[in-house]
Short mmCIF file of C-alpha atoms in Angstrom, two decimals:
data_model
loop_
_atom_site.label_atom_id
_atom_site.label_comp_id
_atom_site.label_asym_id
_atom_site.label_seq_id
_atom_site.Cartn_x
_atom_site.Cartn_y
_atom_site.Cartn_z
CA UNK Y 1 0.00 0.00 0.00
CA UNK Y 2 1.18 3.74 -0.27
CA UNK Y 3 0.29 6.84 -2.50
CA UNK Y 4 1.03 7.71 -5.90
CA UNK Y 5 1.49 11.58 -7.35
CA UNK Y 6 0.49 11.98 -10.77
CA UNK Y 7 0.15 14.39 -13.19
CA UNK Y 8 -0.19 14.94 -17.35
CA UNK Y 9 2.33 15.51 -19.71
CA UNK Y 10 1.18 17.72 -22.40
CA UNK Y 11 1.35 21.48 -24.28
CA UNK Y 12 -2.26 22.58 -24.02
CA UNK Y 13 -1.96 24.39 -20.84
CA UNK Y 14 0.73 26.60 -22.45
CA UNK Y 15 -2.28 27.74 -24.86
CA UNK Y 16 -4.78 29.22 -21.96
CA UNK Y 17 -2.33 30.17 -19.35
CA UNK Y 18 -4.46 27.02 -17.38
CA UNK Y 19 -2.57 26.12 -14.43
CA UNK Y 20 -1.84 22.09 -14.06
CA UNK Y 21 -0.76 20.35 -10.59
CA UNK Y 22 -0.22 17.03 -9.48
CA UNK Y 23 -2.67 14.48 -8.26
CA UNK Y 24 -1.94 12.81 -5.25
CA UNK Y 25 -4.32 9.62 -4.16
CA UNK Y 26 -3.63 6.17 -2.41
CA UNK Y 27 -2.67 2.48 -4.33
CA UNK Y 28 -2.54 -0.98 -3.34
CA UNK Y 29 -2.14 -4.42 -4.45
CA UNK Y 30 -0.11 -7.28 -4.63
CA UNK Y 31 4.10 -8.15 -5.16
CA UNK Y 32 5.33 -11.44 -6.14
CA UNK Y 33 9.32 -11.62 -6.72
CA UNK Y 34 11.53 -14.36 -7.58
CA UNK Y 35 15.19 -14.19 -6.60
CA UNK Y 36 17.16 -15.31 -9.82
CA UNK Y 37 20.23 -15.05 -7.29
CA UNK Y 38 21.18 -13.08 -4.05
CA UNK Y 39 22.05 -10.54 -7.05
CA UNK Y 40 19.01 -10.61 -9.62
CA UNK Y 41 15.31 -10.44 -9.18
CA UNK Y 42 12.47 -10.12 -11.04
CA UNK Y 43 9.28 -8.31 -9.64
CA UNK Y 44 5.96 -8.06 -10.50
CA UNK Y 45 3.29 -6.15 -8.99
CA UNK Y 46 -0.60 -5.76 -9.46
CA UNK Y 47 -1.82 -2.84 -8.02
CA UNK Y 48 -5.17 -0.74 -8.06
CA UNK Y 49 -4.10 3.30 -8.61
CA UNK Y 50 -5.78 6.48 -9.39
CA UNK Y 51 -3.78 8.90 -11.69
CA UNK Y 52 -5.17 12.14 -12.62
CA UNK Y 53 -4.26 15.84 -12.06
CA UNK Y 54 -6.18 19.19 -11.21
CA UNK Y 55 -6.13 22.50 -13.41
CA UNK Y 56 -7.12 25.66 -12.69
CA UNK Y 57 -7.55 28.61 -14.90
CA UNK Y 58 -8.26 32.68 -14.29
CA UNK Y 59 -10.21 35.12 -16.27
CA UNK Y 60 -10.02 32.51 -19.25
CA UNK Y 61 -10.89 34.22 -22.25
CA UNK Y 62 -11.95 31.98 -25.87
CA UNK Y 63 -14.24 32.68 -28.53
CA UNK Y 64 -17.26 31.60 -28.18
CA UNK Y 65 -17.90 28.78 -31.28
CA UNK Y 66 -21.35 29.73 -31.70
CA UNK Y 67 -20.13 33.22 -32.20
CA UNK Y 68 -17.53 33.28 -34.67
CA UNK Y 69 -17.78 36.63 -35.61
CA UNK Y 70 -16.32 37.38 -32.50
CA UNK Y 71 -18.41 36.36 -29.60
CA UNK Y 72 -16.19 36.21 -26.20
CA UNK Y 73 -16.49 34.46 -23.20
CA UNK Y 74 -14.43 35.05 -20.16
CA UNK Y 75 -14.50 32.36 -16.87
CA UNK Y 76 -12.77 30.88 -14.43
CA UNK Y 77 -12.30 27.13 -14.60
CA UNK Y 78 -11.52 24.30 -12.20
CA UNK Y 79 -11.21 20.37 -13.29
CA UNK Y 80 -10.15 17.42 -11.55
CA UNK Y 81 -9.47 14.65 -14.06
CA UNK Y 82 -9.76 11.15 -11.92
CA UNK Y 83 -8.12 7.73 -13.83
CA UNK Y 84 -8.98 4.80 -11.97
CA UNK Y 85 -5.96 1.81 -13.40
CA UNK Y 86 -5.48 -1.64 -12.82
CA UNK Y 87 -1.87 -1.77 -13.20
CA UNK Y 88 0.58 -4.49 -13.59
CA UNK Y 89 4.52 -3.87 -13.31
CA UNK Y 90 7.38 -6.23 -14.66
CA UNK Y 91 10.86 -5.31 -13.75
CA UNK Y 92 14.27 -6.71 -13.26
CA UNK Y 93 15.73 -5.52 -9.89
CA UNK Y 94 19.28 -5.24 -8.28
CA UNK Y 95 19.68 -6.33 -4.65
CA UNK Y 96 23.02 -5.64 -2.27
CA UNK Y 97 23.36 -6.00 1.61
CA UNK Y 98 22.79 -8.99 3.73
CA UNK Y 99 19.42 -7.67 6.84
CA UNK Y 100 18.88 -3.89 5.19
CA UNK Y 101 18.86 -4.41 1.15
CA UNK Y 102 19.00 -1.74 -1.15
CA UNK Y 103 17.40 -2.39 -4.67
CA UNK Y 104 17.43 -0.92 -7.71
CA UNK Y 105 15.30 -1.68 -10.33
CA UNK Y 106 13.59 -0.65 -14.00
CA UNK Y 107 11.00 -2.25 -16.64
CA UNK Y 108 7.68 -1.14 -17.85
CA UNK Y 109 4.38 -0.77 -16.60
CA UNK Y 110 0.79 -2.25 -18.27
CA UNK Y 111 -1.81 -0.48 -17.59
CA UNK Y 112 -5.79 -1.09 -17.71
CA UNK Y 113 -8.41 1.62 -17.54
CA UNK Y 114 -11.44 0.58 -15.34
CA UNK Y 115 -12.96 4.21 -14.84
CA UNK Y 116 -13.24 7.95 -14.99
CA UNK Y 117 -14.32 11.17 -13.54
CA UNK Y 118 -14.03 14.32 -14.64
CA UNK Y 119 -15.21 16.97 -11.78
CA UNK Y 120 -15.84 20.49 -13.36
CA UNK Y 121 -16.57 23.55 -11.97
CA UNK Y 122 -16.65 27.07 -13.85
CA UNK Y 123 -18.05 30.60 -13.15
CA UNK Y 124 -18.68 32.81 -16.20
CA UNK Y 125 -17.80 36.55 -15.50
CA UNK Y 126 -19.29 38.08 -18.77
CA UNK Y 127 -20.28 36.35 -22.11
CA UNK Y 128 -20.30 38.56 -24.98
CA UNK Y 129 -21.70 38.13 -28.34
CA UNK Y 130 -20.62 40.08 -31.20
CA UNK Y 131 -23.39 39.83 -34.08
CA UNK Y 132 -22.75 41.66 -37.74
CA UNK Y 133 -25.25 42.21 -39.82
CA UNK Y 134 -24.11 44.43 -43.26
CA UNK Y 135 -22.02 47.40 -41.80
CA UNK Y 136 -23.96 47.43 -38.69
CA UNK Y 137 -22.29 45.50 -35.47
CA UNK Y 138 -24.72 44.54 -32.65
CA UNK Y 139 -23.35 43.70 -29.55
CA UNK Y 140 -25.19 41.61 -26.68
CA UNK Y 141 -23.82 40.82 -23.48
CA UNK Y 142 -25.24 37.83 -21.91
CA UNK Y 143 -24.81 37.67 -17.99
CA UNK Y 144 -27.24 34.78 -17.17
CA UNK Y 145 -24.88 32.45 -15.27
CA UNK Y 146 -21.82 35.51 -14.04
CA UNK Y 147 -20.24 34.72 -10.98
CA UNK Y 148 -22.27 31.62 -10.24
CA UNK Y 149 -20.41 28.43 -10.47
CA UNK Y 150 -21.34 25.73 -12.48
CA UNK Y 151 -20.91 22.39 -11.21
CA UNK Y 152 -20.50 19.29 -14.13
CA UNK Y 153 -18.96 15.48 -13.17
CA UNK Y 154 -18.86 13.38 -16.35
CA UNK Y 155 -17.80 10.32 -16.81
CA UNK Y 156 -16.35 10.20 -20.69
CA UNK Y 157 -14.47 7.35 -20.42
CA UNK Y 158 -15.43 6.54 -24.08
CA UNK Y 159 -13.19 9.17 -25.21
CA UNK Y 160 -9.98 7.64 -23.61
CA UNK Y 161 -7.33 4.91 -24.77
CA UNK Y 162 -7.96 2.18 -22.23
CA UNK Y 163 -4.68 0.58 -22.06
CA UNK Y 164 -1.64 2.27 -20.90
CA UNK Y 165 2.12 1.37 -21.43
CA UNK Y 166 5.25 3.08 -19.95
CA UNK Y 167 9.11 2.52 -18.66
CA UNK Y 168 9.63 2.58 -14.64
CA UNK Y 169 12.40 3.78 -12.63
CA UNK Y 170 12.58 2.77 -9.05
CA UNK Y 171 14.58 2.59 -6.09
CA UNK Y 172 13.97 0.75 -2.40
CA UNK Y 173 15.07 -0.82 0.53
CA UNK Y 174 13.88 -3.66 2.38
CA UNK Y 175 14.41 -5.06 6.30
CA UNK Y 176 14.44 -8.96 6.99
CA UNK Y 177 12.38 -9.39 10.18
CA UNK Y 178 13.38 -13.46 10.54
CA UNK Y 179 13.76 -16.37 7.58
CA UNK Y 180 10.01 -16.12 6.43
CA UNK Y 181 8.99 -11.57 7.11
CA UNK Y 182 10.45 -8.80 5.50
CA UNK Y 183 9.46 -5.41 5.37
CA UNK Y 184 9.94 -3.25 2.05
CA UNK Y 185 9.81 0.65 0.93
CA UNK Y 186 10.31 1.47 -2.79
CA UNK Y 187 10.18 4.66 -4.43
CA UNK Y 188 9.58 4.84 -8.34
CA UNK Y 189 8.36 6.71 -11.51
CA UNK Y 190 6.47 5.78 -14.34
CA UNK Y 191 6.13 7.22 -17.57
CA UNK Y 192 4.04 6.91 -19.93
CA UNK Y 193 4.41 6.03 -23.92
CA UNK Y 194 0.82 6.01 -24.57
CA UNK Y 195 -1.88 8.95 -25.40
CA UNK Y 196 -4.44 8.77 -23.06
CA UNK Y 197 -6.81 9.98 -25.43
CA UNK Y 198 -8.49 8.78 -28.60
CA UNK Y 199 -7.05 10.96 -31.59
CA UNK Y 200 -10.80 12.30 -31.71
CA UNK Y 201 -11.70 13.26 -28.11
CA UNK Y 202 -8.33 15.97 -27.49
CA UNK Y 203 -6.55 18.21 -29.79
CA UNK Y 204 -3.30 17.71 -27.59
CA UNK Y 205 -1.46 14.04 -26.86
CA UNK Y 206 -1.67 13.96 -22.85
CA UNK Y 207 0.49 11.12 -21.22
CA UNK Y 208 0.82 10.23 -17.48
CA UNK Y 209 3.57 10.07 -15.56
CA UNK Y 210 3.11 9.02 -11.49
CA UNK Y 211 5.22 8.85 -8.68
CA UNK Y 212 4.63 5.90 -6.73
CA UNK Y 213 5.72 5.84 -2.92
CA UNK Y 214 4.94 1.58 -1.58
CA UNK Y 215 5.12 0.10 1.85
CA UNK Y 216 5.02 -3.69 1.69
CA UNK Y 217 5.02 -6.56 3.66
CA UNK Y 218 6.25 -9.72 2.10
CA UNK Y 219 6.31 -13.74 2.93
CA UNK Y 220 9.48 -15.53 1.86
CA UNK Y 221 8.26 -19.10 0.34
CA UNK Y 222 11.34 -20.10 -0.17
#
């Protein structure tokens, strides 16, 4: 069990001036290892994590796309993107020191999409819509919704690649209790190679990256 810190990888934010920051939410799961040799391990994990991230953005301003004359609207927006994976690490790991081991280890990540929300909220602070007709320009601001936030959570998991795939960098160090109980802490990022969006759903390629922080308790078979 532990946390992992996550966050998106992309350009669009540099477009709006939209501020991005990291996620941080709790995983789980199961570790199996096999000891090659008091060297060389291989490790394998499956473990249930949320990635996601939360953007914020101030006196947005776009044009509106039912205006395109030149209709404005200016708001401030607040998301929360939530990415619920089933993942499943492989990795080859180094191992030195005899009751406190340090490891080092690196391999790729699987993951599988099972579910997400997306958490909106947005206030307008003036909508304006610039209608021409000839040589005459009529202008009509429209302040229904100004300064009251709106509150959307959508689920569009449709619009999102469901499989995941990325390297993983990790370090740790583990305590042998007695011949059969040791007790583990590993520290390690992941990086995603895969667009978490369909081509259709986003303009921009978004890919996650995590930081994954595990405590562990494991039973020596043999």
């Amino acid at each position: 069990f532990g946390s992992t810190s996550s966050n998106t990888i992309s350009d669009w934010d540099l477009q709006y001036g939209i501020n991005v920051t990291s996620m941080q939410r709790k995983n789980g799961g199961l570790m199996l290892q096999y000891n090659i040799s008091d060297l060389l391990s291989v490790n394998s994990k499956l473990l249930y994590q949320v990635k996601g991230w939360h953007l914020k953005g101030d006196n947005i301003i776009i044009t509106n796309p039912e205006s395109p004359d030149g209709g404005l609207e200016s708001f401030d927006y607040d998301q929360s993107v939530y990415n619920h994976y089933i993942s499943l690490p492989i990795l080859m790991q180094i191992n030195s020191g005899n009751k406190i081991r340090g490891t080092i280890n690196t391999g790729f990540y699987t993951s599988y999409l099972l579910d997400v929300i997306e958490i909106i909220e947005q206030s307008y602070i003036d909508t304006t819509i610039r209608v021409v007709l000839g040589d005459n320009i009529i202008v009509e601001e429209q302040d229904k919704n100004k300064g009251n936030p709106q509150r959307t959570d959508t689920d569009p998991i449709d619009g999102y690649n469901r499989l995941d795939f990325g390297l993983v960098l990790g370090v740790g160090v583990s305590y042998i209790i007695n011949d059969k109980i040791r007790l583990s802490f590993e520290s390690n990022l992941e990086y995603g190679l895969i667009n978490k969006y369909k081509e259709d759903y986003s303009f921009y390629a978004h890919y996650n990256i995590a930081y994954n922080f595990l405590f562990g308790c494991s039973y020596i078979l043999h």
